[in-house]
CSV table of N, CA, C and O in Angstrom, one decimal:
chain,number,residue,atom,x,y,z
I,1,UNK,N,-13.8,41.0,-258.1
I,1,UNK,CA,-12.3,40.3,-257.7
I,1,UNK,C,-11.4,41.5,-258.2
I,1,UNK,O,-10.4,41.8,-257.6
I,2,UNK,N,-11.6,41.7,-259.5
I,2,UNK,CA,-10.6,42.6,-260.0
I,2,UNK,C,-10.5,44.0,-259.4
I,2,UNK,O,-9.4,44.4,-259.0
I,3,UNK,N,-11.5,44.7,-258.8
I,3,UNK,CA,-11.7,45.8,-258.1
I,3,UNK,C,-11.0,45.6,-257.0
I,3,UNK,O,-10.3,46.7,-256.5
I,4,UNK,N,-11.2,44.5,-255.9
I,4,UNK,CA,-10.4,44.3,-255.1
I,4,UNK,C,-8.8,44.3,-255.1
I,4,UNK,O,-8.1,44.8,-254.4
I,5,UNK,N,-8.2,43.7,-256.2
I,5,UNK,CA,-6.8,43.8,-256.5
I,5,UNK,C,-6.6,44.9,-256.7
I,5,UNK,O,-5.4,45.5,-256.2
I,6,UNK,N,-7.1,45.9,-257.7
I,6,UNK,CA,-6.7,47.4,-258.0
I,6,UNK,C,-6.8,48.2,-256.4
I,6,UNK,O,-5.7,48.6,-256.3
I,7,UNK,N,-7.6,48.0,-255.9
I,7,UNK,CA,-7.7,48.6,-254.4
I,7,UNK,C,-6.6,48.2,-253.6
I,7,UNK,O,-5.9,49.1,-253.0
I,8,UNK,N,-6.3,46.9,-253.5
I,8,UNK,CA,-5.2,46.4,-252.6
I,8,UNK,C,-3.7,46.8,-253.2
I,8,UNK,O,-2.7,47.1,-252.3
I,9,UNK,N,-3.6,47.2,-254.6
I,9,UNK,CA,-2.4,47.6,-254.9
I,9,UNK,C,-2.3,49.1,-254.9
I,9,UNK,O,-1.3,49.8,-254.5
I,10,UNK,N,-3.5,49.8,-255.4
I,10,UNK,CA,-3.5,51.2,-255.3
I,10,UNK,C,-3.5,52.0,-254.1
I,10,UNK,O,-2.8,53.0,-253.6
I,11,UNK,N,-4.0,51.5,-253.0
I,11,UNK,CA,-4.0,52.1,-251.6
I,11,UNK,C,-2.8,52.5,-251.3
I,11,UNK,O,-2.6,53.4,-250.6
I,12,UNK,N,-2.0,51.5,-250.9
I,12,UNK,CA,-0.7,51.5,-250.4
I,12,UNK,C,0.0,52.6,-251.0
I,12,UNK,O,0.8,53.4,-250.7
I,13,UNK,N,0.2,52.7,-252.5
I,13,UNK,CA,1.0,53.5,-253.3
I,13,UNK,C,0.5,55.1,-253.1
I,13,UNK,O,1.1,56.0,-252.8
I,14,UNK,N,-1.1,54.9,-252.9
I,14,UNK,CA,-1.7,56.5,-252.6
I,14,UNK,C,-1.1,56.9,-251.1
I,14,UNK,O,-0.7,57.9,-251.0
I,15,UNK,N,-1.3,55.9,-250.1
I,15,UNK,CA,-0.8,56.4,-248.9
I,15,UNK,C,0.7,56.7,-248.9
I,15,UNK,O,0.9,57.9,-248.1
I,16,UNK,N,1.4,56.0,-249.5
I,16,UNK,CA,2.9,56.5,-249.5
I,16,UNK,C,3.2,57.7,-250.3
I,16,UNK,O,3.6,58.5,-249.8
I,17,UNK,N,2.2,58.0,-251.3
I,17,UNK,CA,2.5,59.4,-252.0
I,17,UNK,C,2.1,60.6,-251.3
I,17,UNK,O,2.6,61.6,-251.2
I,18,UNK,N,0.8,60.3,-250.2
I,18,UNK,CA,0.4,61.2,-249.5
I,18,UNK,C,1.4,61.7,-248.5
I,18,UNK,O,1.5,62.8,-247.9
I,19,UNK,N,2.2,60.5,-247.9
I,19,UNK,CA,3.0,60.7,-246.9
I,19,UNK,C,4.3,61.8,-247.3
I,19,UNK,O,5.0,62.6,-246.6
I,20,UNK,N,4.6,61.8,-248.7
I,20,UNK,CA,5.6,62.7,-249.3
I,20,UNK,C,5.2,64.2,-249.8
I,20,UNK,O,5.8,64.5,-250.5
I,21,UNK,N,3.8,64.2,-249.9
I,21,UNK,CA,3.4,65.5,-250.5
I,21,UNK,C,3.7,66.8,-249.5
I,21,UNK,O,3.9,66.6,-248.3
I,22,UNK,N,3.3,67.9,-249.9
I,22,UNK,CA,3.5,69.1,-249.2
I,22,UNK,C,2.6,69.0,-247.9
I,22,UNK,O,1.8,68.2,-247.8
I,23,UNK,N,2.9,70.1,-247.0
I,23,UNK,CA,2.4,70.2,-245.8
I,23,UNK,C,0.9,70.2,-246.0
I,23,UNK,O,0.3,71.0,-246.9
I,24,UNK,N,0.1,69.5,-245.2
I,24,UNK,CA,-1.4,69.4,-245.4
I,24,UNK,C,-2.2,70.3,-244.2
I,24,UNK,O,-3.3,70.6,-244.3
I,25,UNK,N,-1.7,70.6,-243.2
I,25,UNK,CA,-2.1,71.6,-242.0
I,25,UNK,C,-0.8,72.3,-241.6
I,25,UNK,O,0.3,71.9,-241.6
I,26,UNK,N,-1.1,73.2,-240.7
I,26,UNK,CA,-0.2,74.2,-240.1
I,26,UNK,C,0.4,73.5,-239.0
I,26,UNK,O,-0.1,72.7,-238.1
I,27,UNK,N,1.9,73.6,-238.9
I,27,UNK,CA,2.6,72.7,-237.7
I,27,UNK,C,3.2,73.6,-237.1
I,27,UNK,O,3.8,74.6,-237.5
I,28,UNK,N,2.9,73.5,-235.5
I,28,UNK,CA,3.6,74.4,-234.7
I,28,UNK,C,4.9,73.9,-234.1
I,28,UNK,O,4.8,72.5,-233.8
I,29,UNK,N,5.8,74.5,-233.7
I,29,UNK,CA,7.1,74.1,-233.2
I,29,UNK,C,6.7,73.7,-231.7
I,29,UNK,O,5.8,74.4,-231.2
I,30,UNK,N,7.2,72.7,-231.0
I,30,UNK,CA,6.9,72.6,-229.7
I,30,UNK,C,8.4,72.9,-229.1
I,30,UNK,O,9.2,72.0,-228.7
I,31,UNK,N,8.6,74.1,-228.8
I,31,UNK,CA,9.8,74.7,-228.2
I,31,UNK,C,9.3,76.0,-227.2
I,31,UNK,O,7.9,76.3,-227.4
I,32,UNK,N,10.1,76.4,-226.7
I,32,UNK,CA,10.0,77.8,-225.9
I,32,UNK,C,10.1,78.9,-226.9
I,32,UNK,O,10.4,78.9,-227.9
I,33,UNK,N,9.3,80.1,-226.5
I,33,UNK,CA,9.3,81.4,-227.2
I,33,UNK,C,10.7,81.7,-227.7
I,33,UNK,O,11.0,82.1,-228.9
I,34,UNK,N,11.6,81.7,-226.8
I,34,UNK,CA,13.1,82.1,-227.0
I,34,UNK,C,13.6,81.1,-228.3
I,34,UNK,O,14.3,81.6,-229.1
I,35,UNK,N,13.6,79.8,-228.1
I,35,UNK,CA,13.9,78.9,-228.9
I,35,UNK,C,13.2,79.2,-230.4
I,35,UNK,O,14.0,79.2,-231.4
I,36,UNK,N,12.1,79.2,-230.4
I,36,UNK,CA,11.3,79.4,-231.5
I,36,UNK,C,11.7,80.8,-232.2
I,36,UNK,O,12.1,80.8,-233.4
I,37,UNK,N,11.9,81.7,-231.4
I,37,UNK,CA,12.3,83.1,-232.0
I,37,UNK,C,13.7,83.0,-232.7
I,37,UNK,O,14.0,83.6,-233.7
I,38,UNK,N,14.6,82.5,-231.9
I,38,UNK,CA,16.0,82.2,-232.2
I,38,UNK,C,16.1,81.3,-233.8
I,38,UNK,O,16.7,81.8,-234.2
I,39,UNK,N,15.2,80.3,-233.9
I,39,UNK,CA,15.1,79.7,-234.9
I,39,UNK,C,14.8,80.5,-236.1
I,39,UNK,O,15.2,80.5,-237.3
I,40,UNK,N,13.7,81.2,-235.9
I,40,UNK,CA,13.3,82.4,-236.9
I,40,UNK,C,14.4,83.3,-237.3
I,40,UNK,O,14.6,83.6,-238.4
I,41,UNK,N,15.1,83.5,-236.0
I,41,UNK,CA,16.0,84.6,-236.9
I,41,UNK,C,17.2,83.7,-237.5
I,41,UNK,O,17.6,84.3,-238.6
I,42,UNK,N,17.7,82.8,-237.2
I,42,UNK,CA,18.6,81.9,-237.8
I,42,UNK,C,18.3,81.5,-239.2
I,42,UNK,O,19.2,81.4,-240.1
I,43,UNK,N,16.8,81.2,-239.4
I,43,UNK,CA,16.3,80.9,-240.6
I,43,UNK,C,16.1,82.1,-241.5
I,43,UNK,O,15.5,81.9,-242.5
I,44,UNK,N,16.0,83.3,-240.8
I,44,UNK,CA,15.6,84.3,-241.7
I,44,UNK,C,14.1,84.3,-242.1
I,44,UNK,O,13.7,84.6,-243.2
I,45,UNK,N,13.2,83.8,-241.1
I,45,UNK,CA,11.9,83.6,-241.3
I,45,UNK,C,11.0,84.5,-240.2
I,45,UNK,O,11.6,85.1,-239.2
I,46,UNK,N,9.8,84.6,-240.3
I,46,UNK,CA,8.8,85.4,-239.7
I,46,UNK,C,8.7,84.4,-238.6
I,46,UNK,O,8.7,83.0,-238.4
I,47,UNK,N,8.4,85.2,-237.4
I,47,UNK,CA,8.1,84.3,-235.9
I,47,UNK,C,6.6,84.6,-235.9
I,47,UNK,O,6.2,86.0,-235.6
I,48,UNK,N,5.7,83.5,-235.9
I,48,UNK,CA,4.5,83.6,-235.6
I,48,UNK,C,3.9,83.1,-234.3
I,48,UNK,O,4.1,81.8,-234.0
I,49,UNK,N,3.1,83.8,-233.4
I,49,UNK,CA,2.7,83.3,-232.2
I,49,UNK,C,1.1,83.2,-232.3
I,49,UNK,O,0.6,84.2,-232.2
I,50,UNK,N,0.4,82.1,-231.9
I,50,UNK,CA,-0.8,81.8,-231.7
I,50,UNK,C,-1.0,81.5,-230.2
I,50,UNK,O,-0.8,80.4,-229.7
I,51,UNK,N,-1.6,82.7,-229.7
I,51,UNK,CA,-2.3,82.4,-228.3
I,51,UNK,C,-3.6,81.6,-228.3
I,51,UNK,O,-4.4,81.9,-229.1
I,52,UNK,N,-3.7,80.5,-227.3
I,52,UNK,CA,-4.8,79.9,-227.6
I,52,UNK,C,-5.3,79.3,-226.1
I,52,UNK,O,-4.2,79.5,-224.9
I,53,UNK,N,-6.0,78.8,-225.9
I,53,UNK,CA,-6.7,78.0,-224.5
I,53,UNK,C,-7.7,77.0,-225.2
I,53,UNK,O,-8.5,77.0,-226.1
I,54,UNK,N,-7.9,76.1,-224.1
I,54,UNK,CA,-8.5,74.7,-224.3
I,54,UNK,C,-10.1,75.3,-224.3
I,54,UNK,O,-10.8,74.7,-225.2
I,55,UNK,N,-10.5,76.3,-223.7
I,55,UNK,CA,-11.8,76.7,-223.6
I,55,UNK,C,-12.5,77.6,-224.8
I,55,UNK,O,-13.3,77.9,-225.0
I,56,UNK,N,-11.4,78.0,-225.8
I,56,UNK,CA,-11.7,79.0,-227.0
I,56,UNK,C,-12.1,78.3,-228.0
I,56,UNK,O,-11.7,77.4,-228.9
I,57,UNK,N,-13.5,78.4,-228.4
I,57,UNK,CA,-14.2,77.8,-229.2
I,57,UNK,C,-13.7,78.4,-230.7
I,57,UNK,O,-13.6,77.8,-231.7
I,58,UNK,N,-13.5,79.8,-230.8
I,58,UNK,CA,-13.1,80.1,-232.2
I,58,UNK,C,-11.5,79.6,-232.2
I,58,UNK,O,-11.2,79.2,-233.7
I,59,UNK,N,-10.7,79.4,-231.5
I,59,UNK,CA,-9.4,78.6,-231.5
I,59,UNK,C,-9.7,77.2,-232.1
I,59,UNK,O,-8.8,76.9,-233.2
I,60,UNK,N,-10.7,76.4,-231.9
I,60,UNK,CA,-10.8,75.3,-232.2
I,60,UNK,C,-11.5,75.5,-233.6
I,60,UNK,O,-11.2,74.7,-234.4
I,61,UNK,N,-12.1,76.2,-233.8
I,61,UNK,CA,-12.8,76.7,-235.2
I,61,UNK,C,-11.5,76.7,-236.1
I,61,UNK,O,-11.6,76.2,-237.5
I,62,UNK,N,-10.7,77.4,-235.9
I,62,UNK,CA,-9.5,77.8,-236.8
I,62,UNK,C,-8.8,76.4,-237.0
I,62,UNK,O,-8.1,76.3,-238.1
I,63,UNK,N,-8.5,75.8,-235.7
I,63,UNK,CA,-7.9,74.3,-236.1
I,63,UNK,C,-8.7,73.6,-237.2
I,63,UNK,O,-7.9,72.7,-237.9
I,64,UNK,N,-9.9,73.6,-237.3
I,64,UNK,CA,-10.5,72.9,-238.3
I,64,UNK,C,-10.7,73.4,-239.5
I,64,UNK,O,-11.1,72.9,-240.4
I,65,UNK,N,-10.5,74.6,-239.4
I,65,UNK,CA,-10.8,75.4,-240.9
I,65,UNK,C,-9.3,76.2,-241.5
I,65,UNK,O,-8.6,75.5,-242.3
I,66,UNK,N,-8.8,77.1,-240.8
I,66,UNK,CA,-7.9,78.1,-241.1
I,66,UNK,C,-6.5,77.1,-241.3
I,66,UNK,O,-5.9,77.1,-242.3
I,67,UNK,N,-6.1,76.3,-240.1
I,67,UNK,CA,-5.1,76.0,-240.1
I,67,UNK,C,-4.9,74.4,-240.9
I,67,UNK,O,-4.1,73.6,-240.9
I,68,UNK,N,-5.9,74.4,-241.5
I,68,UNK,CA,-6.2,73.0,-242.3
I,68,UNK,C,-5.8,73.2,-243.8
I,68,UNK,O,-5.6,72.4,-244.5
I,69,UNK,N,-5.7,74.6,-244.2
I,69,UNK,CA,-5.5,74.9,-245.4
I,69,UNK,C,-4.2,74.7,-246.0
I,69,UNK,O,-3.1,75.1,-245.3
I,70,UNK,N,-4.1,73.7,-246.9
I,70,UNK,CA,-2.7,73.5,-247.7
I,70,UNK,C,-2.1,74.6,-248.0
I,70,UNK,O,-0.8,74.4,-247.9
I,71,UNK,N,-2.6,75.5,-248.4
I,71,UNK,CA,-1.7,76.7,-249.1
I,71,UNK,C,-1.1,77.4,-247.9
I,71,UNK,O,-0.1,77.5,-247.9
I,72,UNK,N,-2.0,77.7,-246.8
I,72,UNK,CA,-1.4,78.3,-245.6
I,72,UNK,C,-0.4,77.5,-245.0
I,72,UNK,O,0.8,78.0,-244.7
I,73,UNK,N,-0.5,76.3,-245.0
I,73,UNK,CA,0.5,75.2,-244.4
I,73,UNK,C,1.7,75.3,-245.2
I,73,UNK,O,2.6,75.4,-244.7
I,74,UNK,N,1.6,75.3,-246.4
I,74,UNK,CA,2.8,75.5,-247.1
I,74,UNK,C,3.7,76.7,-247.0
I,74,UNK,O,4.7,76.8,-247.0
I,75,UNK,N,3.0,77.6,-247.1
I,75,UNK,CA,3.4,79.1,-246.9
I,75,UNK,C,4.0,79.1,-245.5
I,75,UNK,O,5.3,79.4,-245.4
I,76,UNK,N,3.4,78.8,-244.5
I,76,UNK,CA,4.1,78.6,-243.0
I,76,UNK,C,5.4,78.0,-242.9
I,76,UNK,O,6.4,78.2,-242.5
I,77,UNK,N,5.3,76.7,-243.5
I,77,UNK,CA,6.5,75.7,-243.6
I,77,UNK,C,7.7,76.5,-244.3
I,77,UNK,O,8.8,76.2,-243.6
I,78,UNK,N,7.5,77.3,-245.3
I,78,UNK,CA,8.5,77.8,-246.1
I,78,UNK,C,9.0,79.0,-245.5
I,78,UNK,O,10.2,79.4,-245.7
I,79,UNK,N,8.2,79.7,-244.8
I,79,UNK,CA,8.3,81.1,-244.3
I,79,UNK,C,8.2,81.6,-243.2
I,79,UNK,O,8.8,82.7,-242.7
I,80,UNK,N,7.9,80.7,-242.0
I,80,UNK,CA,7.4,81.2,-240.8
I,80,UNK,C,7.8,80.0,-240.0
I,80,UNK,O,7.7,78.7,-240.1
I,81,UNK,N,8.2,80.5,-238.6
I,81,UNK,CA,8.2,79.5,-237.4
I,81,UNK,C,7.2,79.9,-236.5
I,81,UNK,O,6.9,81.0,-236.0
I,82,UNK,N,6.0,79.0,-236.4
I,82,UNK,CA,5.0,79.2,-235.9
I,82,UNK,C,5.1,78.5,-234.6
I,82,UNK,O,5.3,77.2,-234.3
I,83,UNK,N,4.5,79.3,-233.4
I,83,UNK,CA,4.6,78.5,-231.9
I,83,UNK,C,3.1,78.9,-231.5
I,83,UNK,O,2.5,80.0,-231.7
I,84,UNK,N,2.7,77.9,-230.9
I,84,UNK,CA,1.4,78.1,-230.0
I,84,UNK,C,1.7,78.1,-228.7
I,84,UNK,O,2.3,77.2,-228.1
I,85,UNK,N,0.8,79.1,-227.9
I,85,UNK,CA,1.1,79.2,-226.7
I,85,UNK,C,-0.2,79.1,-225.9
I,85,UNK,O,-1.2,79.9,-226.2
I,86,UNK,N,-0.2,78.3,-224.9
I,86,UNK,CA,-1.5,78.1,-224.0
I,86,UNK,C,-1.6,79.2,-223.0
I,86,UNK,O,-0.6,79.4,-222.1
I,87,UNK,N,-2.6,80.2,-223.1
I,87,UNK,CA,-2.5,81.3,-222.3
I,87,UNK,C,-2.6,80.9,-220.6
I,87,UNK,O,-2.7,81.6,-220.0
I,88,UNK,N,-3.1,79.7,-220.5
I,88,UNK,CA,-3.2,79.0,-219.2
I,88,UNK,C,-1.8,78.3,-218.5
I,88,UNK,O,-2.1,78.1,-217.4
I,89,UNK,N,-1.0,78.3,-219.3
I,89,UNK,CA,0.4,77.7,-218.7
I,89,UNK,C,1.3,78.8,-218.2
I,89,UNK,O,1.0,80.1,-219.0
I,90,UNK,N,2.3,78.4,-217.7
I,90,UNK,CA,3.1,79.7,-217.2
I,90,UNK,C,3.9,80.6,-218.4
I,90,UNK,O,3.5,81.8,-218.1
I,91,UNK,N,4.3,79.9,-219.4
I,91,UNK,CA,5.1,80.8,-220.2
I,91,UNK,C,3.8,81.5,-221.0
I,91,UNK,O,3.9,82.7,-221.4
I,92,UNK,N,2.5,80.7,-221.2
I,92,UNK,CA,1.5,81.6,-222.0
I,92,UNK,C,1.0,82.9,-221.1
I,92,UNK,O,0.6,83.9,-221.8
I,93,UNK,N,1.0,82.5,-219.8
I,93,UNK,CA,0.7,83.7,-219.0
I,93,UNK,C,1.3,84.9,-219.1
I,93,UNK,O,1.1,86.2,-219.2
I,94,UNK,N,2.7,84.5,-218.9
I,94,UNK,CA,3.7,85.6,-219.0
I,94,UNK,C,3.9,86.5,-220.3
I,94,UNK,O,3.7,87.5,-220.4
I,95,UNK,N,3.8,85.7,-221.4
I,95,UNK,CA,3.8,86.5,-222.6
I,95,UNK,C,2.4,87.1,-223.0
I,95,UNK,O,2.5,88.1,-223.8
I,96,UNK,N,1.5,86.4,-222.5
I,96,UNK,CA,0.0,87.2,-223.0
I,96,UNK,C,0.1,88.5,-222.1
I,96,UNK,O,-0.4,89.3,-222.6
I,97,UNK,N,0.6,88.7,-221.2
I,97,UNK,CA,0.7,90.0,-220.2
I,97,UNK,C,1.6,90.8,-220.9
I,97,UNK,O,1.1,92.0,-221.0
I,98,UNK,N,2.7,90.2,-221.3
I,98,UNK,CA,3.6,91.4,-221.9
I,98,UNK,C,2.9,91.7,-223.2
I,98,UNK,O,3.3,92.9,-223.3
I,99,UNK,N,2.3,91.0,-224.0
I,99,UNK,CA,1.9,91.8,-225.4
I,99,UNK,C,0.4,91.9,-225.1
I,99,UNK,O,-0.4,92.2,-226.2
I,100,UNK,N,-0.2,92.1,-223.8
I,100,UNK,CA,-1.4,92.6,-223.7
I,100,UNK,C,-2.6,92.0,-224.5
I,100,UNK,O,-3.3,92.4,-225.1
I,101,UNK,N,-2.4,90.4,-224.4
I,101,UNK,CA,-3.6,89.9,-225.1
I,101,UNK,C,-4.7,89.6,-224.4
I,101,UNK,O,-4.7,89.2,-222.9
I,102,UNK,N,-5.8,90.1,-224.7
I,102,UNK,CA,-6.8,90.3,-224.1
I,102,UNK,C,-8.2,89.5,-224.5
I,102,UNK,O,-9.2,89.2,-223.9
I,103,UNK,N,-8.0,88.8,-225.9
I,103,UNK,CA,-9.1,88.1,-226.4
I,103,UNK,C,-8.4,87.1,-227.1
I,103,UNK,O,-7.1,87.1,-227.5
I,104,UNK,N,-9.4,86.0,-227.4
I,104,UNK,CA,-8.7,84.9,-228.1
I,104,UNK,C,-9.5,84.6,-229.1
I,104,UNK,O,-10.9,84.6,-229.2
I,105,UNK,N,-9.0,84.3,-230.4
I,105,UNK,CA,-7.5,83.8,-230.7
I,105,UNK,C,-6.8,85.3,-230.9
I,105,UNK,O,-7.5,86.1,-231.6
I,106,UNK,N,-5.6,85.5,-230.4
I,106,UNK,CA,-4.9,86.6,-230.7
I,106,UNK,C,-3.5,86.0,-231.3
I,106,UNK,O,-2.8,85.0,-230.9
I,107,UNK,N,-3.1,86.6,-232.5
I,107,UNK,CA,-1.8,86.2,-233.2
I,107,UNK,C,-0.9,87.3,-233.4
I,107,UNK,O,-1.4,88.3,-233.4
I,108,UNK,N,0.5,87.1,-233.0
I,108,UNK,CA,1.4,88.0,-233.2
I,108,UNK,C,2.4,87.7,-234.3
I,108,UNK,O,2.8,86.4,-234.4
I,109,UNK,N,2.7,88.4,-235.2
I,109,UNK,CA,3.7,88.1,-236.2
I,109,UNK,C,4.9,89.0,-235.9
I,109,UNK,O,4.7,90.4,-236.1
I,110,UNK,N,6.2,88.5,-235.9
I,110,UNK,CA,7.3,89.4,-235.9
I,110,UNK,C,8.1,89.1,-236.8
I,110,UNK,O,8.3,87.9,-237.4
I,111,UNK,N,9.0,90.1,-237.3
I,111,UNK,CA,10.1,90.0,-238.3
I,111,UNK,C,11.3,89.1,-237.9
I,111,UNK,O,11.2,88.8,-236.5
I,112,UNK,N,12.1,88.9,-238.7
I,112,UNK,CA,13.3,88.1,-238.4
I,112,UNK,C,14.0,88.8,-237.1
I,112,UNK,O,14.9,88.0,-236.3
I,113,UNK,N,14.0,90.2,-237.1
I,113,UNK,CA,14.9,90.8,-236.0
I,113,UNK,C,14.2,90.9,-234.7
I,113,UNK,O,14.4,91.3,-233.9
I,114,UNK,N,12.9,90.4,-234.6
I,114,UNK,CA,12.0,90.2,-233.3
I,114,UNK,C,11.1,91.4,-233.0
I,114,UNK,O,10.4,91.6,-232.0
I,115,UNK,N,10.9,92.4,-234.1
I,115,UNK,CA,10.4,93.3,-233.9
I,115,UNK,C,8.6,93.0,-234.4
I,115,UNK,O,8.4,92.4,-235.4
I,116,UNK,N,7.6,93.1,-233.5
I,116,UNK,CA,6.4,93.0,-233.7
I,116,UNK,C,5.9,93.8,-234.9
I,116,UNK,O,5.8,95.0,-235.0
I,117,UNK,N,5.3,93.0,-236.0
I,117,UNK,CA,4.8,93.9,-237.2
I,117,UNK,C,3.3,93.5,-237.4
I,117,UNK,O,2.9,94.4,-238.2
I,118,UNK,N,2.7,92.6,-236.6
I,118,UNK,CA,1.2,92.5,-236.9
I,118,UNK,C,0.6,91.9,-236.0
I,118,UNK,O,1.4,91.0,-235.3
I,119,UNK,N,-0.5,92.3,-235.4
I,119,UNK,CA,-1.3,91.7,-234.4
I,119,UNK,C,-2.7,91.6,-235.0
I,119,UNK,O,-3.3,92.5,-235.6
I,120,UNK,N,-2.9,90.4,-234.9
I,120,UNK,CA,-4.3,90.0,-235.3
I,120,UNK,C,-5.2,89.3,-234.3
I,120,UNK,O,-4.9,88.5,-233.4
I,121,UNK,N,-6.4,90.0,-233.8
I,121,UNK,CA,-7.1,89.3,-232.8
I,121,UNK,C,-8.5,89.0,-233.4
I,121,UNK,O,-9.0,89.6,-234.3
């Protein structure tokens, strides 16, 4: 009985504490390329674009591993505006053609001026 009371009291406290802890997974903005890039510039942050597709097994693997890393999530939250584009959507097709995305996952990192500084495939 005593353990049930402890769990009944401790569980809500733990859940509330978890809600206020640092980022636990990478969060992508839900906006257009232009809006996300503008946000990065105004906040003096890097602009990160993750090209993705529903059929990409490596992309799903990154969702389950890389993007779940709390240190990476915290770094991105503080220093980066992250955007995910589906290469099967209109905008994704346009931007993937412009930046010659030929394999997935492909990630582009731009500085706050909008200059491409790193390409990861």
